[in-house]
XYZ file of N, CA and C in Angstrom:
528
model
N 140.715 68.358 61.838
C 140.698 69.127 63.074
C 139.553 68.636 63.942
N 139.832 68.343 65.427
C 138.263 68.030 65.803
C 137.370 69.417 65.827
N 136.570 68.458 65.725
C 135.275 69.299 65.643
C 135.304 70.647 65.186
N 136.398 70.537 64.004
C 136.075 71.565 63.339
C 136.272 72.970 63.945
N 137.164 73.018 64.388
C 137.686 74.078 65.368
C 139.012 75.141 64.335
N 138.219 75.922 63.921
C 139.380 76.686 63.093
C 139.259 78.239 63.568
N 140.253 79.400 63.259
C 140.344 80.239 63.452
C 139.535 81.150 62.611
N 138.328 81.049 62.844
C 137.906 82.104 62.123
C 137.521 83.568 63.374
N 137.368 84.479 62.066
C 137.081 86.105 62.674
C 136.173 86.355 63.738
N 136.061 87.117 65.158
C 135.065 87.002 65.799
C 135.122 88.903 66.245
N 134.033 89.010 66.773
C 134.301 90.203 67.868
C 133.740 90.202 69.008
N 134.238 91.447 69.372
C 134.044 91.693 70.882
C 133.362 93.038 70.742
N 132.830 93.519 72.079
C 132.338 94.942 72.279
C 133.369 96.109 71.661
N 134.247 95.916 71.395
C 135.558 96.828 70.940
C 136.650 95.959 70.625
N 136.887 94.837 69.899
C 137.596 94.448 69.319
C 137.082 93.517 67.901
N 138.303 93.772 66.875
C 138.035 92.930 66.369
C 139.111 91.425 66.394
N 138.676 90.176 66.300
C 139.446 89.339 66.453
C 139.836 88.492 65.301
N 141.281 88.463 64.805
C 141.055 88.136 63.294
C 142.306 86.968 63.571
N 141.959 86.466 62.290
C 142.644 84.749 62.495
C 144.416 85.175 62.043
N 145.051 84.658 62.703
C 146.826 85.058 62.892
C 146.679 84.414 61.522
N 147.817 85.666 60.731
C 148.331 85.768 59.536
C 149.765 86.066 59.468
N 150.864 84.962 58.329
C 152.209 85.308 59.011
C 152.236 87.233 58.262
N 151.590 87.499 57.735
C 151.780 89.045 56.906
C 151.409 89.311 58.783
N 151.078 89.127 59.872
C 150.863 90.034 60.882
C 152.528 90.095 61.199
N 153.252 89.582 61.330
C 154.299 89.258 62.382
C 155.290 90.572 62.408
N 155.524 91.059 61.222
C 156.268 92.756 61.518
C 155.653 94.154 62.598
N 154.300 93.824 62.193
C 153.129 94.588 62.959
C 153.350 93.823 64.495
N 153.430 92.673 64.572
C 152.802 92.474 66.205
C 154.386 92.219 66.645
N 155.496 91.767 66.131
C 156.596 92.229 66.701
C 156.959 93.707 67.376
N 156.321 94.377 66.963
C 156.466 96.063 67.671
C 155.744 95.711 68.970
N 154.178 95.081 68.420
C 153.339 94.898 69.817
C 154.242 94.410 71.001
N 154.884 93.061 71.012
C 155.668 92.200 71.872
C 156.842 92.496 72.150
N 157.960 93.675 71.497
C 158.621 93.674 71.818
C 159.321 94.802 73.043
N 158.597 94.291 73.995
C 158.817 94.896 75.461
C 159.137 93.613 75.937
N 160.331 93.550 76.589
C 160.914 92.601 77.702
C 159.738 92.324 78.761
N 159.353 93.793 79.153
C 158.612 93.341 80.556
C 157.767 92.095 80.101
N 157.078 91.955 78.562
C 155.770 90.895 78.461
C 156.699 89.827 78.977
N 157.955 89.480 79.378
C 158.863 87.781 79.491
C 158.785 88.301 80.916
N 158.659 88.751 81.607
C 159.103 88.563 82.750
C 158.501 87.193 83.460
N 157.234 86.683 83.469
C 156.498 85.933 84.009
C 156.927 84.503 82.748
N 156.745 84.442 81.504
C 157.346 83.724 81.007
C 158.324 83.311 80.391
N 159.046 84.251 80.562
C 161.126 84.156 80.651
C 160.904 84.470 78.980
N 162.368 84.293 78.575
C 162.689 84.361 77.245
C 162.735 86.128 76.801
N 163.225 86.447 75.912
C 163.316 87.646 75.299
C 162.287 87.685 73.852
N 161.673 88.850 73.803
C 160.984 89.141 72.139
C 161.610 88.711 71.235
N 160.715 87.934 70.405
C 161.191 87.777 68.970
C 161.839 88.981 68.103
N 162.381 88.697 66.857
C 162.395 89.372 66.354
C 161.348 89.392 65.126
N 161.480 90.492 64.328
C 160.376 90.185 63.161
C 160.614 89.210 62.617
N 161.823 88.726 62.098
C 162.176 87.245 61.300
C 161.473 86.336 61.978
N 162.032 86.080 63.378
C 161.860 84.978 63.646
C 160.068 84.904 64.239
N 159.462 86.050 64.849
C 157.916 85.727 64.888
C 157.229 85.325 63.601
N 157.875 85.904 62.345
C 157.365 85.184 61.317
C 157.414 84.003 60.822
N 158.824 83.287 61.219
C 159.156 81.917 61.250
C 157.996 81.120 62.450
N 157.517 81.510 63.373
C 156.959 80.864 64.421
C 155.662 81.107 63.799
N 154.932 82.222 63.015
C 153.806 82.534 62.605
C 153.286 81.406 61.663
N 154.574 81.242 60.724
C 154.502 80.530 58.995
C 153.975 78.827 60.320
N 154.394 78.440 61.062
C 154.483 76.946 62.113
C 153.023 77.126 62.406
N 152.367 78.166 62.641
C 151.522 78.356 63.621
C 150.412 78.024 62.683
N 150.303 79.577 61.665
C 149.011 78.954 60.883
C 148.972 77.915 59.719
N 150.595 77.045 59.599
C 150.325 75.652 58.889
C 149.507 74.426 59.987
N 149.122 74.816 60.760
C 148.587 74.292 61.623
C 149.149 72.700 62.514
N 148.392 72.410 63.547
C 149.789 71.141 64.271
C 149.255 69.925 62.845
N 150.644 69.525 63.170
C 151.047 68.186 62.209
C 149.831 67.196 63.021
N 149.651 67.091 64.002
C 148.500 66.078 64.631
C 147.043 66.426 64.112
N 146.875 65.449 63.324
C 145.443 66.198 63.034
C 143.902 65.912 63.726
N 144.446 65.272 65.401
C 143.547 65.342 66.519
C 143.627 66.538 67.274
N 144.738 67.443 66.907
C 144.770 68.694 67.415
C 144.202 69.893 66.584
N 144.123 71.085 66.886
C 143.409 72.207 66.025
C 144.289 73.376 67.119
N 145.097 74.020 66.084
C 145.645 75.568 66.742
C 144.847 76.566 66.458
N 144.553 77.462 67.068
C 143.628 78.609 66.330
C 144.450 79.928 67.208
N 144.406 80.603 66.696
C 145.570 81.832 66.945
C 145.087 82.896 66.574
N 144.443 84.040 67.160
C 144.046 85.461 66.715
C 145.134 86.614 66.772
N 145.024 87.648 65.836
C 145.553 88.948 66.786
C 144.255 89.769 67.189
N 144.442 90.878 67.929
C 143.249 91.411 68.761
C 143.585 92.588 68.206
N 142.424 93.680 67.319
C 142.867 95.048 66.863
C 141.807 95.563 67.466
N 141.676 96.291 68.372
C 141.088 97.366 68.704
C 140.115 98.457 67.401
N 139.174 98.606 67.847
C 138.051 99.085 66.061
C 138.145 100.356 65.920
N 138.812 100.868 66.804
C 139.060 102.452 66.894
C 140.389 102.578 66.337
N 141.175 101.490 66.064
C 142.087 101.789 65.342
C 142.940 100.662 64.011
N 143.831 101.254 63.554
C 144.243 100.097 62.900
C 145.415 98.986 63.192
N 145.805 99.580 64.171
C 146.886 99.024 64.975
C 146.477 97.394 65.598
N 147.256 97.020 65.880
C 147.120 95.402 66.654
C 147.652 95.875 68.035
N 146.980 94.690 68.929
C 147.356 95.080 70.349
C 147.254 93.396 71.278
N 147.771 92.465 70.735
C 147.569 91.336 70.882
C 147.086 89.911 70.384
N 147.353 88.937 71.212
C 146.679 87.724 70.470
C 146.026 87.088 71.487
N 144.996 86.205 71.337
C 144.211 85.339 72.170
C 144.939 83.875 70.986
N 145.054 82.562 72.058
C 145.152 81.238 71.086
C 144.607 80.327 72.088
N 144.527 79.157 71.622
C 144.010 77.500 72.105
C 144.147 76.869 70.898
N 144.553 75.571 72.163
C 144.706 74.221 71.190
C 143.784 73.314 71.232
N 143.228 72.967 70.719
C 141.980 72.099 71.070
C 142.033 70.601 70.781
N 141.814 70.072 71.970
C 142.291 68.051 71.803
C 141.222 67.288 72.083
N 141.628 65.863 72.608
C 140.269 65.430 72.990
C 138.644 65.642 71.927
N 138.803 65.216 71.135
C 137.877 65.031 70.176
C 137.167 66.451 70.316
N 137.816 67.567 70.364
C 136.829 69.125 70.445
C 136.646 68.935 72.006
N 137.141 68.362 73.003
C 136.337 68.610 74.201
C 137.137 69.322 75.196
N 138.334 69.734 75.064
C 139.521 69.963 75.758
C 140.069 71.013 75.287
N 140.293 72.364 75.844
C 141.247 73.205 74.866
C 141.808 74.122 76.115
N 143.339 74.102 75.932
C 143.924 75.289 75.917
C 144.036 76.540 75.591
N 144.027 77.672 76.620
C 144.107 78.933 76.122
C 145.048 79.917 76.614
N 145.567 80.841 76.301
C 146.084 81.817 76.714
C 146.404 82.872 75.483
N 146.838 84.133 76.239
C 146.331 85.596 75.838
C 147.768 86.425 76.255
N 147.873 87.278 74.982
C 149.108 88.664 75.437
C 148.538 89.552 74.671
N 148.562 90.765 75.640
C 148.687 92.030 74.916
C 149.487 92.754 75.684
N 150.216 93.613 74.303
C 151.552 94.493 73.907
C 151.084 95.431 75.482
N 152.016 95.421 76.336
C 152.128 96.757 77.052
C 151.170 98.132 77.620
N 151.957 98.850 75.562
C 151.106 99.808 75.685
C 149.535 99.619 75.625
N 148.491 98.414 75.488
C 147.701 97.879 75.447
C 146.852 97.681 76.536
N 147.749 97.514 77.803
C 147.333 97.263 79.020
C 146.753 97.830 79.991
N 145.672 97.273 80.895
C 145.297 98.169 82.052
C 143.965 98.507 81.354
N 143.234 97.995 80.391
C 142.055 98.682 79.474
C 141.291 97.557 79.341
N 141.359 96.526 79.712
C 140.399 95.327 79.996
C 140.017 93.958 78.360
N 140.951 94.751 77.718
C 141.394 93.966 76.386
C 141.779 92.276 76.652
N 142.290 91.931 77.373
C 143.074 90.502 77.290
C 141.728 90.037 77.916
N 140.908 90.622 78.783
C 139.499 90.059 79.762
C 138.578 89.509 78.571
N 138.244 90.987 77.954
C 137.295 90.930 76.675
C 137.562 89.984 75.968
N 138.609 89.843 75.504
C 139.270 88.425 74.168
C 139.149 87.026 75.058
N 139.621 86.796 76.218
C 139.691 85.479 76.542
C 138.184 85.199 76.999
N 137.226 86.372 77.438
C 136.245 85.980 77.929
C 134.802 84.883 76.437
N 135.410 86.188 75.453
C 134.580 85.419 73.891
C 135.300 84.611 73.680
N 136.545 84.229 73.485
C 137.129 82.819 73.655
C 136.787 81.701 73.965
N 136.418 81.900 75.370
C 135.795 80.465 76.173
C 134.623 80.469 75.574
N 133.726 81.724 75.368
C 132.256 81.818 75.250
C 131.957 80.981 73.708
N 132.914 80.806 72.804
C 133.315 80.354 71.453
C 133.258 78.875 71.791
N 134.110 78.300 72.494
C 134.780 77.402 72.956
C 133.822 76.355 73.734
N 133.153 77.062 74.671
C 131.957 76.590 75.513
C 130.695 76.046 74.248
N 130.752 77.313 73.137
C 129.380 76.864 72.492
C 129.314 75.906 71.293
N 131.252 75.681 70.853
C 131.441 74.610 70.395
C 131.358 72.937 70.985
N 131.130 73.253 72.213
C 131.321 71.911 72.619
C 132.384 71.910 73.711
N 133.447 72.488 73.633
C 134.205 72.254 74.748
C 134.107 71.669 75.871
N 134.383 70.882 76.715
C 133.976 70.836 78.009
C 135.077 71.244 78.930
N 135.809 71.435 78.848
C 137.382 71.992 79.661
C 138.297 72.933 79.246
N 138.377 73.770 79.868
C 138.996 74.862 79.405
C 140.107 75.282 80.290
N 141.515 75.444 80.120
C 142.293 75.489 80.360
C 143.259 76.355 80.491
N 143.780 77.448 81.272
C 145.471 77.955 81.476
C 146.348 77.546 82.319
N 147.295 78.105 82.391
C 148.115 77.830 82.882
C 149.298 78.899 82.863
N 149.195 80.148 84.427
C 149.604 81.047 85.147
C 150.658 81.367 85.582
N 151.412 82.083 86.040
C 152.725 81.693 86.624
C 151.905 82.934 88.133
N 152.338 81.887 88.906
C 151.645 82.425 90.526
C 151.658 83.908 90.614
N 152.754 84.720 90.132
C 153.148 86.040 90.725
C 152.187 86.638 89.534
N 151.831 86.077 88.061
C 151.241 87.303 87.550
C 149.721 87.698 87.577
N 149.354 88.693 89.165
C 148.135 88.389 89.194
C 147.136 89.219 88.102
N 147.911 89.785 86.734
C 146.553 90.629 85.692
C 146.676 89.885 85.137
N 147.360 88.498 84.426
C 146.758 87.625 84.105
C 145.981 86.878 84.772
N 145.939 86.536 86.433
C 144.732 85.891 86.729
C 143.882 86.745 87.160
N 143.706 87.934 86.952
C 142.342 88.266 87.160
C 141.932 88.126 85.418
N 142.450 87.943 84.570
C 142.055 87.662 82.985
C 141.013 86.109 83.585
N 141.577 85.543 83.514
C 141.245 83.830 83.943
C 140.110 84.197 84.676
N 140.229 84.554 85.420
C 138.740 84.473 86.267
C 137.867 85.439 85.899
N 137.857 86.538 85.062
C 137.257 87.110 84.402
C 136.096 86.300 83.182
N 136.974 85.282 82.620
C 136.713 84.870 81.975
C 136.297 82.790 82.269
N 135.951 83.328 83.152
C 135.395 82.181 84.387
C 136.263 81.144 84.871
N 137.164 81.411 84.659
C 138.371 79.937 84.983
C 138.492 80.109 86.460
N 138.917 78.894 86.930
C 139.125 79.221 88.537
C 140.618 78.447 88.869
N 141.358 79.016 89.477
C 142.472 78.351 90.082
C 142.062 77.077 90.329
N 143.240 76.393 90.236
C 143.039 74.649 90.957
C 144.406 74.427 91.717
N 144.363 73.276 92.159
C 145.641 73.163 92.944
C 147.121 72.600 92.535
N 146.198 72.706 90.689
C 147.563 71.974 89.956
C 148.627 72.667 89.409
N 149.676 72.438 89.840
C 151.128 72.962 88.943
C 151.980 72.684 87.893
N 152.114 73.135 87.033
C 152.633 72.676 85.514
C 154.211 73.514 85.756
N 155.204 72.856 85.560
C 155.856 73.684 85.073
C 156.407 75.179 86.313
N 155.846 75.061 87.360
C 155.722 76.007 88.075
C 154.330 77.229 88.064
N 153.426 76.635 86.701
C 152.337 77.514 86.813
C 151.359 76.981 87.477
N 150.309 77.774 87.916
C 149.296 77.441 88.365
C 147.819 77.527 87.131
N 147.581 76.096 87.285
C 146.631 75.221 86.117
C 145.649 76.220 86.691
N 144.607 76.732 86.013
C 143.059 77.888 85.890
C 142.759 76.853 85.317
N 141.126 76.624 85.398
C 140.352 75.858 84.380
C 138.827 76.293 84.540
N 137.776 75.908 83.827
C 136.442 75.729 83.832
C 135.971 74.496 83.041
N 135.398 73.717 84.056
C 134.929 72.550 83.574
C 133.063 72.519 83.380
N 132.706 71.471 83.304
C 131.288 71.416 83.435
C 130.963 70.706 84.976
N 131.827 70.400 85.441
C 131.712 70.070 86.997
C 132.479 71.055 87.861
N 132.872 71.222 88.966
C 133.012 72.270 90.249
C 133.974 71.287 90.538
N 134.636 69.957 90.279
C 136.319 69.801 90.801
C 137.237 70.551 90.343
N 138.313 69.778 91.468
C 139.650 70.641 91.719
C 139.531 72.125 91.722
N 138.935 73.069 92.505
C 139.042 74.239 92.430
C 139.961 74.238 93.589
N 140.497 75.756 93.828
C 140.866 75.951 95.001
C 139.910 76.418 95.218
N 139.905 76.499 96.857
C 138.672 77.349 97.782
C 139.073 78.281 98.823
């Protein structure tokens, strides 16, 4: 893995963040399965089978072993319930990583997906990272206020129809 980039346990002011386990996938299938979470990225909820089939992929980790997946769910400490995941892929010899963040619905509006992606980068940044990465779909703006919460700034690039967020160690490509 570069630089040693694995999923281990972290927290937050009110979360705990624990490394994706396929034993989560019955539990966080309840979390995800609201349609509304596809609206911005299409597709319909898994089911429990099959998030566990995508889980068992996830934490055998990528077949590239210049890449590193790291995949949390997000449980709230006040309870025992799950209420999301934070993930990134990390390339570029540890210097490059992808991120993005869901939480379940009933989850929302409570500053949870901010909190997780913000120790994310803060993880990410103190590993070494130098680029940090999402990638938005224009209309969903509580995910970009997540992103910029968590210091990313719009740029002018489009993936796919999303709009590329990043934080680099330099001030290009932002929008202004």
């Amino acid at each position: 893995m570069p630089r040693g980039f694995l999923a281990r346990p972290f927290a937050t002011a009110r979360l705990d963040v624990l490394p994706l386990r396929v034993a989560h996938a019955a539990r966080m299938a309840v979390v995800l399965g609201d349609p509304a979470l596809h609206t911005f990225i299409g597709g319909t909820p898994d089911t429990p089978e099959e998030l566990r089939a995508r889980y068992e992929r996830l934490v055998a980790g990528s077949p590239d072993p210049a890449v590193s997946w790291c995949n949390w769910v997000l449980r709230p400490r006040d309870t025992e319930r799950l209420a999301g995941t934070v993930q990134t892929t990390v390339t570029g010899g540890g210097e490059h990583a992808e991120i993005a963040w869901v939480v379940g619905t009933a989850w929302q509006g409570r500053g949870l997906a901010s909190e997780a992606a913000a120790a994310l980068v803060a993880r990410l940044r103190e590993g070494g990272v130098r680029t940090i990465v999402a990638h938005i779909h224009p209309g969903h703006h509580a995910s970009a206020a997540v992103a910029r919460s968590a210091g990313l700034s719009a740029t002018s690039r489009r993936q796919d129809g999303e709009v590329r967020w990043q934080l680099t160690d330099t001030a290009s490509d932002h929008v202004t």
